[in-house]
Short mmCIF file of C-alpha atoms and ligand atoms in Angstrom, two decimals:
data_model
loop_
_atom_site.label_atom_id
_atom_site.label_comp_id
_atom_site.label_asym_id
_atom_site.label_seq_id
_atom_site.Cartn_x
_atom_site.Cartn_y
_atom_site.Cartn_z
CA MET Z 11 6.01 -6.74 31.81
CA ALA Z 12 6.70 -5.13 35.18
CA ASN Z 13 7.57 -1.74 33.70
CA THR Z 14 5.14 -1.73 30.81
CA THR Z 15 2.52 1.02 30.90
CA ILE Z 16 -0.95 -0.13 29.88
CA ILE Z 17 -2.43 3.00 28.34
CA ASP Z 18 -5.94 3.49 29.69
CA GLY Z 19 -7.85 4.94 26.74
CA LYS Z 20 -11.14 4.65 28.57
CA ALA Z 21 -9.95 6.83 31.46
CA LYS Z 22 -8.37 9.38 29.13
CA ALA Z 23 -11.52 9.52 27.01
CA ALA Z 24 -13.62 10.07 30.15
CA GLU Z 25 -11.33 12.93 31.18
CA LEU Z 26 -11.62 14.47 27.73
CA SER Z 27 -15.41 14.09 27.74
CA GLU Z 28 -15.56 15.91 31.06
CA SER Z 29 -13.69 18.91 29.67
CA ILE Z 30 -15.86 18.84 26.52
CA THR Z 31 -18.99 18.86 28.71
CA ALA Z 32 -17.68 21.88 30.65
CA ALA Z 33 -16.84 23.75 27.43
CA THR Z 34 -20.28 22.91 26.04
CA THR Z 35 -22.00 24.35 29.11
CA ALA Z 36 -19.96 27.54 28.70
CA LEU Z 37 -20.80 27.77 24.98
CA VAL Z 38 -24.52 27.38 25.67
CA GLU Z 39 -24.47 29.94 28.50
CA LYS Z 40 -22.29 32.58 26.83
CA ARG Z 41 -23.25 32.26 23.16
CA GLY Z 42 -26.53 30.37 23.21
CA VAL Z 43 -25.06 27.72 20.90
CA LYS Z 44 -25.57 24.03 21.64
CA PRO Z 45 -23.32 21.70 19.62
CA GLY Z 46 -25.40 19.59 17.23
CA LEU Z 47 -24.24 16.21 15.90
CA SER Z 48 -26.18 14.40 13.17
CA VAL Z 49 -25.38 10.78 12.54
CA VAL Z 50 -26.62 9.15 9.35
CA ILE Z 51 -26.89 5.39 9.23
CA VAL Z 52 -28.09 3.49 6.17
CA GLY Z 53 -29.31 -0.07 6.74
CA GLU Z 54 -29.11 -2.30 9.77
CA ASP Z 55 -25.54 -3.54 10.05
CA PRO Z 56 -25.38 -4.66 13.72
CA ALA Z 57 -21.80 -3.44 14.35
CA SER Z 58 -22.64 -0.03 12.84
CA GLN Z 59 -25.72 0.22 15.05
CA VAL Z 60 -23.60 -0.37 18.16
CA TYR Z 61 -21.09 2.31 17.07
CA VAL Z 62 -23.88 4.81 16.32
CA ARG Z 63 -25.61 4.14 19.66
CA ASN Z 64 -22.33 4.75 21.51
CA LYS Z 65 -21.74 7.99 19.64
CA LYS Z 66 -25.28 9.22 20.39
CA ARG Z 67 -24.99 8.31 24.07
CA THR Z 68 -21.65 10.11 24.44
CA ALA Z 69 -22.91 13.17 22.54
CA GLU Z 70 -25.90 13.44 24.87
CA ALA Z 71 -23.68 13.00 27.93
CA CYS Z 72 -21.55 15.92 26.67
CA GLY Z 73 -24.67 18.10 26.46
CA PHE Z 74 -24.95 18.06 22.66
CA ASN Z 75 -28.05 17.93 20.58
CA SER Z 76 -27.67 14.52 18.94
CA VAL Z 77 -29.93 13.31 16.15
CA GLN Z 78 -29.76 9.94 14.43
CA HIS Z 79 -31.10 9.63 10.89
CA THR Z 80 -31.78 6.03 9.93
CA LEU Z 81 -32.36 5.37 6.24
CA ALA Z 82 -33.55 2.10 4.72
CA ALA Z 83 -30.87 -0.30 3.46
CA ASP Z 84 -32.18 0.08 -0.11
CA SER Z 85 -32.01 3.91 -0.08
CA SER Z 86 -30.90 5.53 -3.32
CA GLN Z 87 -27.87 7.77 -3.75
CA GLU Z 88 -30.25 10.73 -4.32
CA GLN Z 89 -32.06 10.09 -1.03
CA VAL Z 90 -28.83 10.05 0.99
CA LEU Z 91 -27.48 13.14 -0.79
CA ALA Z 92 -30.76 14.99 -0.19
CA LEU Z 93 -30.53 14.29 3.56
CA ILE Z 94 -26.92 15.53 3.64
CA GLN Z 95 -27.92 18.74 1.81
CA GLN Z 96 -30.66 19.31 4.37
CA LEU Z 97 -28.18 18.84 7.25
CA ASN Z 98 -25.57 21.03 5.52
CA ALA Z 99 -28.14 23.85 5.41
CA ASP Z 100 -29.32 23.44 9.02
CA PRO Z 101 -27.55 25.98 11.30
CA THR Z 102 -28.26 23.87 14.41
CA VAL Z 103 -26.15 21.02 12.97
CA HIS Z 104 -22.40 21.48 13.51
CA GLY Z 105 -21.21 17.96 12.79
CA ILE Z 106 -22.42 15.42 10.24
CA LEU Z 107 -21.16 11.90 10.04
CA VAL Z 108 -22.20 9.07 7.81
CA GLN Z 109 -21.57 5.70 9.41
CA LEU Z 110 -19.49 3.48 7.13
CA PRO Z 111 -19.60 1.03 5.46
CA LEU Z 112 -22.55 1.95 3.27
CA PRO Z 113 -24.65 -0.58 1.32
CA ALA Z 114 -23.12 -1.59 -2.01
CA GLN Z 115 -25.51 0.41 -4.24
CA LEU Z 116 -24.25 3.70 -2.75
CA ASN Z 117 -21.24 5.73 -3.87
CA GLU Z 118 -19.40 6.24 -0.59
CA GLN Z 119 -16.96 8.83 -1.90
CA GLU Z 120 -19.62 11.07 -3.43
CA ILE Z 121 -21.57 10.94 -0.16
CA THR Z 122 -18.65 11.72 2.18
CA GLN Z 123 -17.48 14.52 -0.14
CA SER Z 124 -20.97 16.08 -0.16
CA ILE Z 125 -20.69 16.96 3.53
CA LEU Z 126 -19.65 20.61 4.01
CA PRO Z 127 -15.96 20.66 5.05
CA ASP Z 128 -16.96 22.87 8.02
CA LYS Z 129 -19.28 20.14 9.31
CA ASP Z 130 -17.08 17.18 8.35
CA VAL Z 131 -16.24 16.11 11.91
CA ASP Z 132 -14.94 12.73 10.68
CA GLY Z 133 -12.26 14.57 8.68
CA PHE Z 134 -12.88 12.61 5.45
CA HIS Z 135 -13.50 15.57 3.11
CA PHE Z 136 -10.65 16.13 0.66
CA GLN Z 137 -10.34 19.73 1.89
CA ASN Z 138 -9.70 18.54 5.45
CA ILE Z 139 -7.36 15.78 4.24
CA GLY Z 140 -5.44 18.35 2.19
CA MET Z 141 -5.06 20.72 5.13
CA LEU Z 142 -3.85 17.90 7.39
CA THR Z 143 -1.38 16.69 4.76
CA ALA Z 144 -0.08 20.26 4.33
CA GLY Z 145 0.46 20.46 8.09
CA HIS Z 146 -2.40 22.91 8.81
CA ILE Z 147 -3.67 20.79 11.64
CA ASP Z 148 -5.41 23.55 13.58
CA GLY Z 149 -7.57 24.51 10.62
CA ALA Z 150 -8.53 20.96 9.68
CA PHE Z 151 -10.85 18.39 11.11
CA VAL Z 152 -8.48 15.48 11.73
CA PRO Z 153 -9.96 11.95 11.50
CA CYS Z 154 -10.93 10.90 15.02
CA THR Z 155 -9.04 7.59 15.36
CA PRO Z 156 -5.55 8.88 14.48
CA ALA Z 157 -6.20 12.10 16.42
CA GLY Z 158 -7.01 10.00 19.50
CA CYS Z 159 -3.91 7.82 18.96
CA MET Z 160 -1.79 10.96 18.75
CA LEU Z 161 -3.04 12.25 22.11
CA MET Z 162 -2.05 8.95 23.72
CA ILE Z 163 1.38 9.04 22.07
CA GLU Z 164 1.90 12.65 23.26
CA ASP Z 165 1.03 11.58 26.82
CA GLN Z 166 3.88 9.07 26.72
CA LEU Z 167 6.50 10.93 24.68
CA GLY Z 168 5.56 14.61 24.58
CA LYS Z 169 4.64 16.70 21.53
CA ASP Z 170 8.03 16.64 19.81
CA LEU Z 171 8.96 13.23 18.42
CA SER Z 172 12.26 14.35 16.82
CA GLY Z 173 14.66 11.49 16.30
CA LEU Z 174 12.07 8.78 16.86
CA ASN Z 175 11.10 6.16 14.28
CA ALA Z 176 7.38 5.62 13.81
CA VAL Z 177 6.08 2.64 11.87
CA ILE Z 178 2.42 2.42 10.87
CA ILE Z 179 1.03 -0.87 9.62
CA GLY Z 180 -1.93 -0.10 7.35
CA ARG Z 181 -2.40 2.63 4.74
CA SER Z 182 -6.13 3.34 4.90
CA ASN Z 183 -7.47 6.85 4.34
CA ILE Z 184 -9.17 6.89 7.74
CA VAL Z 185 -6.33 5.60 9.92
CA GLY Z 186 -2.93 4.83 8.37
CA LYS Z 187 -2.42 7.86 6.12
CA PRO Z 188 -3.71 10.57 8.49
CA MET Z 189 -1.72 8.93 11.31
CA ALA Z 190 1.40 9.33 9.18
CA SER Z 191 0.64 13.05 8.61
CA LEU Z 192 0.24 13.64 12.35
CA LEU Z 193 3.44 11.80 13.27
CA LEU Z 194 5.35 13.62 10.53
CA LYS Z 195 4.05 16.97 11.79
CA ALA Z 196 5.42 15.99 15.23
CA ASN Z 197 8.86 15.42 13.63
CA ALA Z 198 8.92 11.62 13.79
CA THR Z 199 10.59 9.66 10.99
CA VAL Z 200 7.64 7.82 9.52
CA THR Z 201 7.34 4.53 7.62
CA ILE Z 202 3.98 3.28 6.32
CA CYS Z 203 3.70 -0.48 5.78
CA HIS Z 204 0.90 -2.38 4.06
CA SER Z 205 -0.03 -5.72 2.56
CA ARG Z 206 2.75 -5.49 -0.06
CA THR Z 207 5.54 -4.64 2.40
CA LYS Z 208 8.40 -7.14 2.46
CA ASP Z 209 9.63 -8.49 5.78
CA LEU Z 210 7.21 -6.54 7.92
CA PRO Z 211 8.61 -7.87 11.24
CA SER Z 212 12.04 -6.41 10.61
CA VAL Z 213 10.57 -3.01 9.60
CA ALA Z 214 8.37 -3.04 12.71
CA ARG Z 215 11.38 -3.80 14.92
CA ASN Z 216 12.82 -0.38 14.01
CA ALA Z 217 9.86 1.40 15.54
CA ASP Z 218 10.02 3.48 18.67
CA ILE Z 219 6.32 4.07 17.98
CA LEU Z 220 4.40 1.21 16.37
CA VAL Z 221 0.82 1.75 15.20
CA ALA Z 222 -1.10 -1.30 13.99
CA ALA Z 223 -4.21 -0.59 11.88
CA VAL Z 224 -4.70 -3.68 9.79
CA GLY Z 225 -7.78 -5.64 10.84
CA ARG Z 226 -5.98 -8.96 11.36
CA PRO Z 227 -6.32 -10.51 14.81
CA GLN Z 228 -3.10 -10.63 16.86
CA MET Z 229 -0.88 -10.34 13.78
CA VAL Z 230 1.87 -8.31 15.46
CA LYS Z 231 3.93 -10.66 17.61
CA GLY Z 232 6.17 -9.91 20.56
CA ASP Z 233 9.35 -10.38 18.52
CA TRP Z 234 8.21 -7.68 16.04
CA ILE Z 235 8.51 -5.09 18.79
CA LYS Z 236 11.58 -3.11 19.77
CA PRO Z 237 12.05 -3.37 23.54
CA GLY Z 238 10.58 -0.28 25.20
CA ALA Z 239 8.57 0.84 22.14
CA ILE Z 240 5.14 2.40 22.44
CA VAL Z 241 2.54 0.22 20.73
CA ILE Z 242 -0.82 1.62 19.60
CA ASP Z 243 -3.26 -1.10 18.62
CA VAL Z 244 -6.08 0.27 16.45
CA GLY Z 245 -7.46 -3.10 15.32
CA ILE Z 246 -10.85 -4.33 16.43
CA ASN Z 247 -11.35 -8.00 15.60
CA ARG Z 248 -13.93 -10.45 16.86
CA ILE Z 249 -12.57 -13.96 17.39
CA GLN Z 250 -13.89 -17.11 19.01
CA VAL Z 251 -11.94 -18.69 21.85
CA ASP Z 252 -12.32 -21.90 23.79
CA VAL Z 253 -12.83 -21.13 27.49
CA ASP Z 254 -13.00 -24.39 29.48
CA GLY Z 255 -14.61 -26.20 26.57
CA GLU Z 256 -17.05 -23.38 25.85
CA ILE Z 257 -16.72 -21.27 22.69
CA LYS Z 258 -16.89 -17.57 23.50
CA ASN Z 259 -16.60 -14.39 21.42
CA ARG Z 260 -13.69 -12.13 22.24
CA LEU Z 261 -12.56 -8.74 20.98
CA VAL Z 262 -8.85 -8.57 20.14
CA GLY Z 263 -6.57 -6.09 18.44
CA ASP Z 264 -4.04 -6.46 15.63
CA VAL Z 265 -1.34 -6.98 18.26
CA ASP Z 266 -0.77 -10.16 20.24
CA PHE Z 267 -1.20 -8.39 23.57
CA GLU Z 268 0.07 -11.19 25.82
CA GLU Z 269 3.37 -11.31 23.92
CA ALA Z 270 3.69 -7.58 23.24
CA VAL Z 271 3.12 -6.49 26.81
CA LYS Z 272 6.34 -8.31 27.80
CA VAL Z 273 8.42 -6.25 25.37
CA ALA Z 274 6.76 -2.86 24.88
CA GLY Z 275 7.36 0.20 27.05
CA ALA Z 276 3.71 1.20 26.73
CA ILE Z 277 0.76 -0.41 24.96
CA THR Z 278 -2.95 0.22 24.36
CA PRO Z 279 -5.28 -2.67 25.22
CA VAL Z 280 -8.24 -3.84 23.10
CA PRO Z 281 -10.87 -3.09 24.21
CA GLY Z 282 -10.30 0.03 26.30
CA GLY Z 283 -7.54 1.72 24.28
CA VAL Z 284 -8.05 3.44 20.95
CA GLY Z 285 -11.84 2.78 20.69
CA PRO Z 286 -13.05 5.10 23.46
CA MET Z 287 -10.61 7.82 22.36
CA THR Z 288 -12.07 7.77 18.83
CA ILE Z 289 -15.52 8.65 20.16
CA ALA Z 290 -14.14 11.36 22.45
CA LEU Z 291 -12.32 12.98 19.50
CA LEU Z 292 -15.55 12.99 17.50
CA MET Z 293 -17.10 15.01 20.32
CA LEU Z 294 -14.11 17.35 20.39
CA ASN Z 295 -14.37 17.97 16.64
CA THR Z 296 -18.10 18.69 16.97
CA LEU Z 297 -17.50 21.10 19.85
CA ARG Z 298 -14.83 22.90 17.78
CA SER Z 299 -17.22 23.19 14.86
CA ALA Z 300 -19.90 24.69 17.13
CA GLU Z 301 -17.36 27.10 18.65
CA ARG Z 302 -16.25 28.20 15.17
CA SER Z 303 -19.84 28.81 14.12
CA ALA Z 304 -20.34 30.99 17.19
CA SER Z 305 -17.23 33.12 16.71
P1 NAD C 7 -8.61 -1.07 6.03
O1 NAD C 7 -9.09 -2.45 5.71
O2 NAD C 7 -9.14 0.08 5.30
O3 NAD C 7 -7.02 -1.05 5.88
C1 NAD C 7 -6.22 -2.09 6.34
C2 NAD C 7 -4.81 -1.85 5.91
O4 NAD C 7 -4.01 -2.94 6.36
C3 NAD C 7 -4.60 -1.76 4.40
O5 NAD C 7 -3.87 -0.57 4.12
C4 NAD C 7 -3.78 -2.99 4.03
O6 NAD C 7 -2.77 -2.72 3.06
C5 NAD C 7 -3.11 -3.35 5.35
N1 NAD C 7 -2.91 -4.79 5.44
C6 NAD C 7 -3.81 -5.78 5.23
N2 NAD C 7 -3.23 -6.99 5.42
C7 NAD C 7 -1.95 -6.75 5.74
C8 NAD C 7 -0.85 -7.58 6.05
N3 NAD C 7 -0.96 -8.90 6.06
N4 NAD C 7 0.32 -6.99 6.31
C9 NAD C 7 0.45 -5.65 6.33
N5 NAD C 7 -0.57 -4.81 6.06
C10 NAD C 7 -1.75 -5.35 5.78
O7 NAD C 7 -8.81 -0.93 7.61
P2 NAD C 7 -8.95 0.37 8.56
O8 NAD C 7 -10.26 1.00 8.32
O9 NAD C 7 -7.72 1.19 8.50
O10 NAD C 7 -9.02 -0.37 9.97
C11 NAD C 7 -7.98 -1.19 10.42
C12 NAD C 7 -8.38 -1.84 11.72
O11 NAD C 7 -8.65 -0.82 12.68
C13 NAD C 7 -9.67 -2.67 11.65
O12 NAD C 7 -9.57 -3.73 12.57
C14 NAD C 7 -10.74 -1.70 12.12
O13 NAD C 7 -11.85 -2.36 12.70
C15 NAD C 7 -9.96 -0.94 13.16
N6 NAD C 7 -10.47 0.41 13.42
C16 NAD C 7 -10.62 0.75 14.72
C17 NAD C 7 -11.05 2.01 15.05
C18 NAD C 7 -11.20 2.37 16.48
O14 NAD C 7 -11.88 3.32 16.81
N7 NAD C 7 -10.55 1.65 17.39
C19 NAD C 7 -11.33 2.95 14.04
C20 NAD C 7 -11.11 2.59 12.72
C21 NAD C 7 -10.67 1.31 12.42
#
């Protein structure tokens, strides 16, 4: 453990937010454009409300115009699409995000694909996914979580990952797959694992860079990790633990931190690792969108 770096995502996100705030002030002064972020939330899922509140607070701290649109849980597809059309047409809105998951009656794909690619700061539109997959990273909005992970990996290993093995556990469209595109673009040799992968521990042990994005508390054990590897823990899981006879809620990642920290060269904690970086990258994407609209 002595030589293991605990990657401080909170500090890095704060640094990034500071530079975003400075760039925002310059954009307002020089071009008269204030970045605008619209967040759409449907229903009252408590976890989603916490995420949306955090995003709004950070956007305001960066000097953005941040508007939350809360729709009733029983909203129809037409109502949500009408709101998106209105935001698409509003020149003061540079970023639109729809907080997921959506209630069951709504067609999530149709809604995320109705956001203009130029305002799709979550990077979920097929046009942005296509550009990322084709390696046109500068032109695309890259999904915020993998983009934040990549910045932390670059801090440890530099921008060129030639010769390094990267293993991603999880193949979701919002984390696993875009993470693979980013690592591939940086010349890593990439393996994507998922629920059907055989002998996951032995695949994971090949990784110089191990990214866990599964949603299973503390699944990745210390003996899955190659000594010295960099471990990025995307998972956010709420578990209950017994503290001196009292049951308490605790947030843990997909990696067994206590074990992994003894083996890894560098590791992100949960909380305080990937989470804060995700929000900072959302701000960066919104700033970029506003800058593009002003140029
Ligand atoms: P998801 O449910 O869409 O995907 C999970 C993936 O894990 C799937 O591809 C599945 O094949 C794989 N998987 C499931 N069980 C497995 C197993 N036993 N072995 C190997 N692979 C398995 O989840 P997601 O949206 O990608 O999120 C993953 C985790 O990351 C969740 O805990 C989520 O809360 C968290 N998350 C965190 C942030 C953040 O900002 N920190 C952002 C997004 C997601």
